Amino acid sequence: MAVCIMVIVKENYPFYVRSIPVENELKFHSVVHTSLDLVDEKISAMGKALVDQRGLCPGLLYPTEDYKVYGYVTNSKVKFVTLVDSSNTAHRDNEICSMFWKLHNSYTDVTCNPFPNPGDRIRPRVFDNMVTSLMTQVC
Amino acid sequence: MADTVLFEFLHTEMVAELWAPDPDPGPGGQKTSLTVLESMGFRVGQTLGERLPQETLGFREELDVLRFLCKDLWVAVFHKQMDSLRTNHQGTYVLQDNSFRLLIPMASGLQYVEEAPKFLAFTCGLLCGTLHTLGFQSLVTAFVTALPACKFQVVIQKP
């Protein structure tokens, strides 16, 4: 089960954080922050060899003792990072990538909302519900 | 297709509304209207910059982004590609459209050249907003020598 999903914008601050259980949020903040460097490293390493049809999906960033960290970058330098419980059997890259594509679609819908200014931290209900369903579904 | 003209009509009305007779006329008022149009275009460009490149691969360099603007963005908004893209390879790009959709209904030739810039403000903002989402600060200006052809000059600003 996905334990935490975080959306980090271009300026490298977290736009949206969701974790289960909520108490561990601070720990997840630090884990995700350290993984940002890895995301950048993987992207610059991929460079010319980019073959994915949709989005940059470097996939597994690194495993820790409890969690595995996966990352994804959009064309507008927005990064999605998710932590998944290590106790589950290995997830296939496709599943993780398709989860990120759904997240990306929902995020695009959120940005198209004309009411909040860009950069405001909002918690739109539709995005929330979608994230909840993704977190419970990835097992 | 009816939907191609919907945006054109809306845009014409936007410009007309912002240029409606003002109790406080003067160069200051006109400048505000241009800024309003540009900021509207900017906001639209920001969201287009999020939504449109979803299907494309990552952009490796500035020129890729400009090509995306000329092809995908222009096709999405104006249903045609940009006619030419020139660059000095030092951050300045000139995008030329020989039959700009928003200027076609107005005139063909030198008539109304002074009025044309207000119809380009929204599009300048659009280009600026899209570039901003894709990570580039830019300055976009438009030039019209003879309708309906126009040029957009994009200067990418180094941080």
PDB file of C-alpha atoms in Angstrom:
ATOM      1  CA  MET A   1       0.000   0.000   0.000  1.00  0.00           C
ATOM      2  CA  ALA A   2       1.288   3.435  -0.827  1.00  0.00           C
ATOM      3  CA  VAL A   3       2.152   5.105   2.404  1.00  0.00           C
ATOM      4  CA  CYS A   4       2.784   8.629   1.227  1.00  0.00           C
ATOM      5  CA  ILE A   5       2.290  10.706  -1.890  1.00  0.00           C
ATOM      6  CA  MET A   6       3.896  14.103  -2.314  1.00  0.00           C
ATOM      7  CA  VAL A   7       3.687  16.635  -5.114  1.00  0.00           C
ATOM      8  CA  ILE A   8       6.668  18.970  -5.324  1.00  0.00           C
ATOM      9  CA  VAL A   9       6.557  21.977  -7.586  1.00  0.00           C
ATOM     10  CA  LYS A  10       9.309  23.523  -9.683  1.00  0.00           C
ATOM     11  CA  GLU A  11      10.515  25.734  -6.850  1.00  0.00           C
ATOM     12  CA  ASN A  12      11.103  22.615  -4.764  1.00  0.00           C
ATOM     13  CA  TYR A  13       8.519  23.073  -2.069  1.00  0.00           C
ATOM     14  CA  PRO A  14       5.797  20.512  -1.431  1.00  0.00           C
ATOM     15  CA  PHE A  15       2.531  21.523  -3.000  1.00  0.00           C
ATOM     16  CA  TYR A  16       0.561  18.573  -1.686  1.00  0.00           C
ATOM     17  CA  VAL A  17       1.316  15.990   0.960  1.00  0.00           C
ATOM     18  CA  ARG A  18      -0.749  12.984   1.870  1.00  0.00           C
ATOM     19  CA  SER A  19       0.365  10.213   4.151  1.00  0.00           C
ATOM     20  CA  ILE A  20      -1.109   7.285   5.999  1.00  0.00           C
ATOM     21  CA  PRO A  21      -0.766   7.340   8.977  1.00  0.00           C
ATOM     22  CA  VAL A  22      -0.692  11.102   9.383  1.00  0.00           C
ATOM     23  CA  GLU A  23       1.722  11.125  12.346  1.00  0.00           C
ATOM     24  CA  ASN A  24       4.685  10.063  10.226  1.00  0.00           C
ATOM     25  CA  GLU A  25       4.335  13.031   7.913  1.00  0.00           C
ATOM     26  CA  LEU A  26       7.464  14.793   9.176  1.00  0.00           C
ATOM     27  CA  LYS A  27       9.597  11.711   8.632  1.00  0.00           C
ATOM     28  CA  PHE A  28       8.260  11.409   5.116  1.00  0.00           C
ATOM     29  CA  HIS A  29       9.065  15.059   4.446  1.00  0.00           C
ATOM     30  CA  SER A  30      12.741  14.405   5.119  1.00  0.00           C
ATOM     31  CA  VAL A  31      12.806  11.191   3.091  1.00  0.00           C
ATOM     32  CA  VAL A  32      11.195  12.863   0.111  1.00  0.00           C
ATOM     33  CA  HIS A  33      13.481  15.873   0.398  1.00  0.00           C
ATOM     34  CA  THR A  34      16.553  13.679   0.198  1.00  0.00           C
ATOM     35  CA  SER A  35      15.127  11.803  -2.740  1.00  0.00           C
ATOM     36  CA  LEU A  36      14.759  15.003  -4.790  1.00  0.00           C
ATOM     37  CA  ASP A  37      18.471  14.944  -5.591  1.00  0.00           C
ATOM     38  CA  LEU A  38      18.149  11.411  -6.859  1.00  0.00           C
ATOM     39  CA  VAL A  39      15.307  12.387  -9.138  1.00  0.00           C
ATOM     40  CA  ASP A  40      17.409  15.128 -10.710  1.00  0.00           C
ATOM     41  CA  GLU A  41      20.358  12.771 -11.022  1.00  0.00           C
ATOM     42  CA  LYS A  42      18.332  10.070 -12.751  1.00  0.00           C
ATOM     43  CA  ILE A  43      16.741  12.529 -15.140  1.00  0.00           C
ATOM     44  CA  SER A  44      20.039  14.021 -16.222  1.00  0.00           C
ATOM     45  CA  ALA A  45      21.483  10.520 -16.566  1.00  0.00           C
ATOM     46  CA  MET A  46      18.569   9.381 -18.736  1.00  0.00           C
ATOM     47  CA  GLY A  47      19.078  12.318 -21.084  1.00  0.00           C
ATOM     48  CA  LYS A  48      19.260  11.157 -24.670  1.00  0.00           C
ATOM     49  CA  ALA A  49      18.083   7.657 -23.873  1.00  0.00           C
ATOM     50  CA  LEU A  50      14.539   8.760 -23.099  1.00  0.00           C
ATOM     51  CA  VAL A  51      12.170   6.213 -24.574  1.00  0.00           C
ATOM     52  CA  ASP A  52       9.070   6.465 -22.411  1.00  0.00           C
ATOM     53  CA  GLN A  53       6.042   7.598 -24.406  1.00  0.00           C
ATOM     54  CA  ARG A  54       4.510   9.514 -21.576  1.00  0.00           C
ATOM     55  CA  GLY A  55       6.365  11.525 -19.050  1.00  0.00           C
ATOM     56  CA  LEU A  56       9.669  10.912 -17.385  1.00  0.00           C
ATOM     57  CA  CYS A  57       9.314   7.893 -15.150  1.00  0.00           C
ATOM     58  CA  PRO A  58      12.619   7.065 -13.533  1.00  0.00           C
ATOM     59  CA  GLY A  59      10.745   4.626 -11.333  1.00  0.00           C
ATOM     60  CA  LEU A  60      12.423   3.223  -8.265  1.00  0.00           C
ATOM     61  CA  LEU A  61      14.684   5.796  -6.705  1.00  0.00           C
ATOM     62  CA  TYR A  62      15.964   3.882  -3.740  1.00  0.00           C
ATOM     63  CA  PRO A  63      14.815   1.336  -1.175  1.00  0.00           C
ATOM     64  CA  THR A  64      15.081   2.018   2.552  1.00  0.00           C
ATOM     65  CA  GLU A  65      14.480  -0.511   5.280  1.00  0.00           C
ATOM     66  CA  ASP A  66      10.743   0.198   5.538  1.00  0.00           C
ATOM     67  CA  TYR A  67       9.818   1.835   2.268  1.00  0.00           C
ATOM     68  CA  LYS A  68      10.630   2.037  -1.387  1.00  0.00           C
ATOM     69  CA  VAL A  69      10.707   5.486  -2.938  1.00  0.00           C
ATOM     70  CA  TYR A  70       9.429   6.062  -6.461  1.00  0.00           C
ATOM     71  CA  GLY A  71       9.642   9.280  -8.422  1.00  0.00           C
ATOM     72  CA  TYR A  72       8.207  10.916 -11.543  1.00  0.00           C
ATOM     73  CA  VAL A  73       8.864  14.232 -13.258  1.00  0.00           C
ATOM     74  CA  THR A  74       6.543  16.149 -15.575  1.00  0.00           C
ATOM     75  CA  ASN A  75       7.566  18.467 -18.394  1.00  0.00           C
ATOM     76  CA  SER A  76       6.939  21.446 -16.174  1.00  0.00           C
ATOM     77  CA  LYS A  77       9.440  20.179 -13.595  1.00  0.00           C
ATOM     78  CA  VAL A  78       6.774  19.127 -11.120  1.00  0.00           C
ATOM     79  CA  LYS A  79       7.868  16.033  -9.258  1.00  0.00           C
ATOM     80  CA  PHE A  80       5.672  13.355  -7.780  1.00  0.00           C
ATOM     81  CA  VAL A  81       7.250  11.178  -5.135  1.00  0.00           C
ATOM     82  CA  THR A  82       5.625   8.217  -3.504  1.00  0.00           C
ATOM     83  CA  LEU A  83       6.667   5.920  -0.718  1.00  0.00           C
ATOM     84  CA  VAL A  84       5.448   2.358  -0.818  1.00  0.00           C
ATOM     85  CA  ASP A  85       5.573  -0.226   1.908  1.00  0.00           C
ATOM     86  CA  SER A  86       8.501  -2.577   1.429  1.00  0.00           C
ATOM     87  CA  SER A  87       6.636  -5.456   2.944  1.00  0.00           C
ATOM     88  CA  ASN A  88       4.667  -5.984  -0.238  1.00  0.00           C
ATOM     89  CA  THR A  89       6.118  -7.960  -3.083  1.00  0.00           C
ATOM     90  CA  ALA A  90       7.949  -6.002  -5.744  1.00  0.00           C
ATOM     91  CA  HIS A  91       5.684  -3.765  -7.775  1.00  0.00           C
ATOM     92  CA  ARG A  92       6.069  -3.856 -11.477  1.00  0.00           C
ATOM     93  CA  ASP A  93       7.346  -0.673 -13.043  1.00  0.00           C
ATOM     94  CA  ASN A  94       4.245  -0.470 -15.235  1.00  0.00           C
ATOM     95  CA  GLU A  95       1.916  -0.302 -12.245  1.00  0.00           C
ATOM     96  CA  ILE A  96       3.894   2.478 -10.651  1.00  0.00           C
ATOM     97  CA  CYS A  97       4.127   4.388 -13.941  1.00  0.00           C
ATOM     98  CA  SER A  98       0.398   4.091 -14.593  1.00  0.00           C
ATOM     99  CA  MET A  99      -0.276   5.323 -11.087  1.00  0.00           C
ATOM    100  CA  PHE A 100       1.908   8.347 -11.786  1.00  0.00           C
ATOM    101  CA  TRP A 101       0.139   9.017 -15.083  1.00  0.00           C
ATOM    102  CA  LYS A 102      -3.202   9.120 -13.280  1.00  0.00           C
ATOM    103  CA  LEU A 103      -1.701  11.479 -10.709  1.00  0.00           C
ATOM    104  CA  HIS A 104      -0.356  13.662 -13.506  1.00  0.00           C
ATOM    105  CA  ASN A 105      -3.761  13.880 -15.166  1.00  0.00           C
ATOM    106  CA  SER A 106      -5.410  14.864 -11.910  1.00  0.00           C
ATOM    107  CA  TYR A 107      -2.715  17.396 -11.147  1.00  0.00           C
ATOM    108  CA  THR A 108      -3.217  19.010 -14.560  1.00  0.00           C
ATOM    109  CA  ASP A 109      -6.905  19.320 -13.767  1.00  0.00           C
ATOM    110  CA  VAL A 110      -6.028  21.005 -10.480  1.00  0.00           C
ATOM    111  CA  THR A 111      -3.770  23.570 -12.168  1.00  0.00           C
ATOM    112  CA  CYS A 112      -6.488  24.427 -14.681  1.00  0.00           C
ATOM    113  CA  ASN A 113      -8.647  25.727 -11.859  1.00  0.00           C
ATOM    114  CA  PRO A 114      -8.787  29.482 -12.481  1.00  0.00           C
ATOM    115  CA  PHE A 115      -9.671  30.537  -8.962  1.00  0.00           C
ATOM    116  CA  PRO A 116      -6.605  30.004  -6.806  1.00  0.00           C
ATOM    117  CA  ASN A 117      -3.398  31.784  -7.830  1.00  0.00           C
ATOM    118  CA  PRO A 118      -0.654  29.500  -9.064  1.00  0.00           C
ATOM    119  CA  GLY A 119       1.546  28.515  -6.151  1.00  0.00           C
ATOM    120  CA  ASP A 120      -1.231  28.609  -3.572  1.00  0.00           C
ATOM    121  CA  ARG A 121      -1.432  25.432  -1.595  1.00  0.00           C
ATOM    122  CA  ILE A 122      -4.924  24.092  -2.075  1.00  0.00           C
ATOM    123  CA  ARG A 123      -6.612  20.818  -1.216  1.00  0.00           C
ATOM    124  CA  PRO A 124      -9.171  20.192  -3.897  1.00  0.00           C
ATOM    125  CA  ARG A 125     -11.592  17.453  -3.033  1.00  0.00           C
ATOM    126  CA  VAL A 126     -11.446  15.669  -6.367  1.00  0.00           C
ATOM    127  CA  PHE A 127      -7.669  15.409  -6.212  1.00  0.00           C
ATOM    128  CA  ASP A 128      -7.883  14.238  -2.593  1.00  0.00           C
ATOM    129  CA  ASN A 129     -10.333  11.485  -3.451  1.00  0.00           C
ATOM    130  CA  MET A 130      -8.265  10.367  -6.391  1.00  0.00           C
ATOM    131  CA  VAL A 131      -5.126  10.208  -4.277  1.00  0.00           C
ATOM    132  CA  THR A 132      -6.981   8.192  -1.594  1.00  0.00           C
ATOM    133  CA  SER A 133      -8.162   5.687  -4.153  1.00  0.00           C
ATOM    134  CA  LEU A 134      -4.649   5.380  -5.615  1.00  0.00           C
ATOM    135  CA  MET A 135      -3.076   4.865  -2.201  1.00  0.00           C
ATOM    136  CA  THR A 136      -5.440   2.093  -1.233  1.00  0.00           C
ATOM    137  CA  GLN A 137      -5.296   0.471  -4.627  1.00  0.00           C
ATOM    138  CA  VAL A 138      -1.520   0.100  -4.999  1.00  0.00           C
ATOM    139  CA  CYS A 139      -0.931  -3.152  -3.158  1.00  0.00           C
TER     140      CYS A 139
ATOM    141  CA  MET B   1     -15.874  23.680 -37.814  1.00  0.00           C
ATOM    142  CA  ALA B   2     -17.819  26.064 -35.639  1.00  0.00           C
ATOM    143  CA  ASP B   3     -15.573  25.743 -32.646  1.00  0.00           C
ATOM    144  CA  THR B   4     -12.569  27.368 -34.325  1.00  0.00           C
ATOM    145  CA  VAL B   5     -14.391  30.701 -34.548  1.00  0.00           C
ATOM    146  CA  LEU B   6     -15.684  30.628 -30.973  1.00  0.00           C
ATOM    147  CA  PHE B   7     -12.342  31.634 -29.562  1.00  0.00           C
ATOM    148  CA  GLU B   8     -11.884  34.301 -32.247  1.00  0.00           C
ATOM    149  CA  PHE B   9     -15.222  35.905 -31.421  1.00  0.00           C
ATOM    150  CA  LEU B  10     -14.537  35.747 -27.711  1.00  0.00           C
ATOM    151  CA  HIS B  11     -11.135  37.310 -28.198  1.00  0.00           C
ATOM    152  CA  THR B  12     -12.530  40.122 -30.362  1.00  0.00           C
ATOM    153  CA  GLU B  13     -15.125  40.886 -27.715  1.00  0.00           C
ATOM    154  CA  MET B  14     -12.489  40.864 -24.965  1.00  0.00           C
ATOM    155  CA  VAL B  15     -10.426  43.460 -26.800  1.00  0.00           C
ATOM    156  CA  ALA B  16     -13.493  45.555 -27.652  1.00  0.00           C
ATOM    157  CA  GLU B  17     -14.683  45.484 -24.056  1.00  0.00           C
ATOM    158  CA  LEU B  18     -11.326  46.541 -22.675  1.00  0.00           C
ATOM    159  CA  TRP B  19     -11.125  49.370 -25.211  1.00  0.00           C
ATOM    160  CA  ALA B  20     -14.636  50.610 -24.568  1.00  0.00           C
ATOM    161  CA  PRO B  21     -14.799  54.359 -24.013  1.00  0.00           C
ATOM    162  CA  ASP B  22     -13.281  55.082 -20.656  1.00  0.00           C
ATOM    163  CA  PRO B  23     -14.246  58.047 -18.453  1.00  0.00           C
ATOM    164  CA  ASP B  24     -10.514  58.439 -17.859  1.00  0.00           C
ATOM    165  CA  PRO B  25      -8.940  58.309 -21.295  1.00  0.00           C
ATOM    166  CA  GLY B  26      -5.245  58.620 -21.916  1.00  0.00           C
ATOM    167  CA  PRO B  27      -2.155  56.508 -22.506  1.00  0.00           C
ATOM    168  CA  GLY B  28      -2.323  55.175 -18.937  1.00  0.00           C
ATOM    169  CA  GLY B  29      -5.726  53.587 -19.527  1.00  0.00           C
ATOM    170  CA  GLN B  30      -4.614  51.889 -22.695  1.00  0.00           C
ATOM    171  CA  LYS B  31      -1.575  50.458 -21.034  1.00  0.00           C
ATOM    172  CA  THR B  32      -3.707  48.873 -18.321  1.00  0.00           C
ATOM    173  CA  SER B  33      -5.889  47.223 -20.923  1.00  0.00           C
ATOM    174  CA  LEU B  34      -2.868  45.771 -22.659  1.00  0.00           C
ATOM    175  CA  THR B  35      -1.570  44.496 -19.324  1.00  0.00           C
ATOM    176  CA  VAL B  36      -4.921  42.932 -18.522  1.00  0.00           C
ATOM    177  CA  LEU B  37      -4.995  41.149 -21.865  1.00  0.00           C
ATOM    178  CA  GLU B  38      -1.433  39.961 -21.462  1.00  0.00           C
ATOM    179  CA  SER B  39      -2.020  38.665 -17.959  1.00  0.00           C
ATOM    180  CA  MET B  40      -5.101  36.771 -19.136  1.00  0.00           C
ATOM    181  CA  GLY B  41      -3.016  35.215 -21.867  1.00  0.00           C
ATOM    182  CA  PHE B  42      -0.304  34.432 -19.337  1.00  0.00           C
ATOM    183  CA  ARG B  43      -2.669  32.523 -17.071  1.00  0.00           C
ATOM    184  CA  VAL B  44      -4.076  30.560 -20.012  1.00  0.00           C
ATOM    185  CA  GLY B  45      -0.548  29.849 -21.207  1.00  0.00           C
ATOM    186  CA  GLN B  46       0.406  28.529 -17.775  1.00  0.00           C
ATOM    187  CA  THR B  47      -2.349  25.943 -17.778  1.00  0.00           C
ATOM    188  CA  LEU B  48      -1.785  25.034 -21.435  1.00  0.00           C
ATOM    189  CA  GLY B  49       1.865  24.521 -20.608  1.00  0.00           C
ATOM    190  CA  GLU B  50       0.792  21.953 -18.004  1.00  0.00           C
ATOM    191  CA  ARG B  51      -1.754  20.166 -20.123  1.00  0.00           C
ATOM    192  CA  LEU B  52      -0.389  20.086 -23.660  1.00  0.00           C
ATOM    193  CA  PRO B  53       3.062  18.526 -23.222  1.00  0.00           C
ATOM    194  CA  GLN B  54       1.620  15.527 -21.402  1.00  0.00           C
ATOM    195  CA  GLU B  55       1.960  13.304 -24.413  1.00  0.00           C
ATOM    196  CA  THR B  56       5.374  14.494 -25.518  1.00  0.00           C
ATOM    197  CA  LEU B  57       8.746  13.429 -24.282  1.00  0.00           C
ATOM    198  CA  GLY B  58      10.821  15.583 -22.024  1.00  0.00           C
ATOM    199  CA  PHE B  59      12.288  18.703 -23.610  1.00  0.00           C
ATOM    200  CA  ARG B  60      15.978  18.491 -23.719  1.00  0.00           C
ATOM    201  CA  GLU B  61      16.798  22.076 -24.603  1.00  0.00           C
ATOM    202  CA  GLU B  62      15.402  25.520 -25.332  1.00  0.00           C
ATOM    203  CA  LEU B  63      14.994  24.917 -29.036  1.00  0.00           C
ATOM    204  CA  ASP B  64      12.811  21.859 -28.345  1.00  0.00           C
ATOM    205  CA  VAL B  65      10.528  24.010 -26.246  1.00  0.00           C
ATOM    206  CA  LEU B  66      10.279  26.653 -28.962  1.00  0.00           C
ATOM    207  CA  ARG B  67       9.524  23.986 -31.554  1.00  0.00           C
ATOM    208  CA  PHE B  68       6.787  22.710 -29.287  1.00  0.00           C
ATOM    209  CA  LEU B  69       5.353  26.242 -29.122  1.00  0.00           C
ATOM    210  CA  CYS B  70       5.417  26.602 -32.897  1.00  0.00           C
ATOM    211  CA  LYS B  71       3.901  23.241 -33.608  1.00  0.00           C
ATOM    212  CA  ASP B  72       1.777  21.812 -30.807  1.00  0.00           C
ATOM    213  CA  LEU B  73       0.702  25.000 -29.062  1.00  0.00           C
ATOM    214  CA  TRP B  74      -0.105  26.881 -32.249  1.00  0.00           C
ATOM    215  CA  VAL B  75      -2.035  23.922 -33.634  1.00  0.00           C
ATOM    216  CA  ALA B  76      -3.995  23.561 -30.423  1.00  0.00           C
ATOM    217  CA  VAL B  77      -4.987  27.220 -30.254  1.00  0.00           C
ATOM    218  CA  PHE B  78      -5.024  28.373 -33.882  1.00  0.00           C
ATOM    219  CA  HIS B  79      -5.313  25.090 -35.779  1.00  0.00           C
ATOM    220  CA  LYS B  80      -2.235  25.719 -37.849  1.00  0.00           C
ATOM    221  CA  GLN B  81       1.494  25.627 -37.337  1.00  0.00           C
ATOM    222  CA  MET B  82       3.713  28.646 -37.066  1.00  0.00           C
ATOM    223  CA  ASP B  83       5.157  29.521 -40.458  1.00  0.00           C
ATOM    224  CA  SER B  84       8.730  30.170 -39.486  1.00  0.00           C
ATOM    225  CA  LEU B  85      11.039  30.113 -36.503  1.00  0.00           C
ATOM    226  CA  ARG B  86      14.350  31.915 -36.550  1.00  0.00           C
ATOM    227  CA  THR B  87      16.939  32.226 -33.829  1.00  0.00           C
ATOM    228  CA  ASN B  88      20.269  33.781 -33.139  1.00  0.00           C
ATOM    229  CA  HIS B  89      21.139  30.874 -30.866  1.00  0.00           C
ATOM    230  CA  GLN B  90      21.653  33.305 -28.041  1.00  0.00           C
ATOM    231  CA  GLY B  91      18.216  33.291 -26.534  1.00  0.00           C
ATOM    232  CA  THR B  92      16.309  35.387 -29.075  1.00  0.00           C
ATOM    233  CA  TYR B  93      13.716  33.729 -31.284  1.00  0.00           C
ATOM    234  CA  VAL B  94      11.455  35.236 -33.916  1.00  0.00           C
ATOM    235  CA  LEU B  95       8.267  33.347 -34.645  1.00  0.00           C
ATOM    236  CA  GLN B  96       6.499  34.388 -37.801  1.00  0.00           C
ATOM    237  CA  ASP B  97       2.916  33.668 -38.683  1.00  0.00           C
ATOM    238  CA  ASN B  98       1.935  34.783 -42.183  1.00  0.00           C
ATOM    239  CA  SER B  99      -1.778  34.484 -41.686  1.00  0.00           C
ATOM    240  CA  PHE B 100      -2.491  34.997 -38.014  1.00  0.00           C
ATOM    241  CA  ARG B 101      -6.017  33.809 -37.282  1.00  0.00           C
ATOM    242  CA  LEU B 102      -6.976  36.694 -35.084  1.00  0.00           C
ATOM    243  CA  LEU B 103      -5.944  39.269 -37.694  1.00  0.00           C
ATOM    244  CA  ILE B 104      -7.420  37.658 -40.796  1.00  0.00           C
ATOM    245  CA  PRO B 105     -10.963  38.987 -40.364  1.00  0.00           C
ATOM    246  CA  MET B 106      -9.688  42.545 -39.978  1.00  0.00           C
ATOM    247  CA  ALA B 107      -7.872  43.495 -43.131  1.00  0.00           C
ATOM    248  CA  SER B 108      -5.255  42.448 -45.598  1.00  0.00           C
ATOM    249  CA  GLY B 109      -2.409  44.869 -46.124  1.00  0.00           C
ATOM    250  CA  LEU B 110      -1.540  48.092 -44.377  1.00  0.00           C
ATOM    251  CA  GLN B 111      -4.974  49.152 -43.194  1.00  0.00           C
ATOM    252  CA  TYR B 112      -5.472  49.012 -39.411  1.00  0.00           C
ATOM    253  CA  VAL B 113      -1.814  48.329 -38.644  1.00  0.00           C
ATOM    254  CA  GLU B 114      -1.961  50.723 -35.663  1.00  0.00           C
ATOM    255  CA  GLU B 115      -4.911  48.846 -34.186  1.00  0.00           C
ATOM    256  CA  ALA B 116      -3.300  45.444 -34.570  1.00  0.00           C
ATOM    257  CA  PRO B 117      -1.117  45.347 -31.412  1.00  0.00           C
ATOM    258  CA  LYS B 118      -4.084  45.138 -29.065  1.00  0.00           C
ATOM    259  CA  PHE B 119      -5.143  41.977 -30.816  1.00  0.00           C
ATOM    260  CA  LEU B 120      -1.739  40.468 -30.205  1.00  0.00           C
ATOM    261  CA  ALA B 121      -1.428  41.206 -26.488  1.00  0.00           C
ATOM    262  CA  PHE B 122      -3.320  38.098 -25.394  1.00  0.00           C
ATOM    263  CA  THR B 123      -1.189  35.878 -27.601  1.00  0.00           C
ATOM    264  CA  CYS B 124       2.023  37.420 -26.292  1.00  0.00           C
ATOM    265  CA  GLY B 125       0.863  36.606 -22.791  1.00  0.00           C
ATOM    266  CA  LEU B 126      -0.021  33.104 -23.924  1.00  0.00           C
ATOM    267  CA  LEU B 127       3.491  32.437 -25.193  1.00  0.00           C
ATOM    268  CA  CYS B 128       5.008  33.952 -22.060  1.00  0.00           C
ATOM    269  CA  GLY B 129       2.825  31.861 -19.756  1.00  0.00           C
ATOM    270  CA  THR B 130       3.565  28.603 -21.525  1.00  0.00           C
ATOM    271  CA  LEU B 131       7.296  29.284 -21.425  1.00  0.00           C
ATOM    272  CA  HIS B 132       7.016  30.120 -17.737  1.00  0.00           C
ATOM    273  CA  THR B 133       5.443  26.753 -16.916  1.00  0.00           C
ATOM    274  CA  LEU B 134       8.099  24.985 -18.929  1.00  0.00           C
ATOM    275  CA  GLY B 135      10.777  26.731 -16.921  1.00  0.00           C
ATOM    276  CA  PHE B 136      11.846  29.769 -18.937  1.00  0.00           C
ATOM    277  CA  GLN B 137      11.486  33.423 -18.032  1.00  0.00           C
ATOM    278  CA  SER B 138      10.858  35.307 -21.220  1.00  0.00           C
ATOM    279  CA  LEU B 139       9.902  38.599 -22.756  1.00  0.00           C
ATOM    280  CA  VAL B 140       7.531  38.400 -25.700  1.00  0.00           C
ATOM    281  CA  THR B 141       6.774  41.284 -28.043  1.00  0.00           C
ATOM    282  CA  ALA B 142       4.800  41.340 -31.255  1.00  0.00           C
ATOM    283  CA  PHE B 143       5.283  43.248 -34.495  1.00  0.00           C
ATOM    284  CA  VAL B 144       2.941  43.766 -37.385  1.00  0.00           C
ATOM    285  CA  THR B 145       4.149  45.162 -40.686  1.00  0.00           C
ATOM    286  CA  ALA B 146       1.274  44.102 -42.897  1.00  0.00           C
ATOM    287  CA  LEU B 147      -1.867  42.273 -41.836  1.00  0.00           C
ATOM    288  CA  PRO B 148      -2.465  39.401 -41.429  1.00  0.00           C
ATOM    289  CA  ALA B 149       1.199  38.525 -41.022  1.00  0.00           C
ATOM    290  CA  CYS B 150       2.830  39.101 -37.666  1.00  0.00           C
ATOM    291  CA  LYS B 151       6.000  38.287 -35.806  1.00  0.00           C
ATOM    292  CA  PHE B 152       6.501  37.400 -32.189  1.00  0.00           C
ATOM    293  CA  GLN B 153       9.901  38.047 -30.718  1.00  0.00           C
ATOM    294  CA  VAL B 154      10.744  35.851 -27.754  1.00  0.00           C
ATOM    295  CA  VAL B 155      13.762  36.730 -25.646  1.00  0.00           C
ATOM    296  CA  ILE B 156      14.621  34.064 -23.105  1.00  0.00           C
ATOM    297  CA  GLN B 157      16.022  35.682 -20.011  1.00  0.00           C
ATOM    298  CA  LYS B 158      18.920  34.047 -18.269  1.00  0.00           C
ATOM    299  CA  PRO B 159      18.467  33.951 -14.501  1.00  0.00           C
TER     300      PRO B 159
END
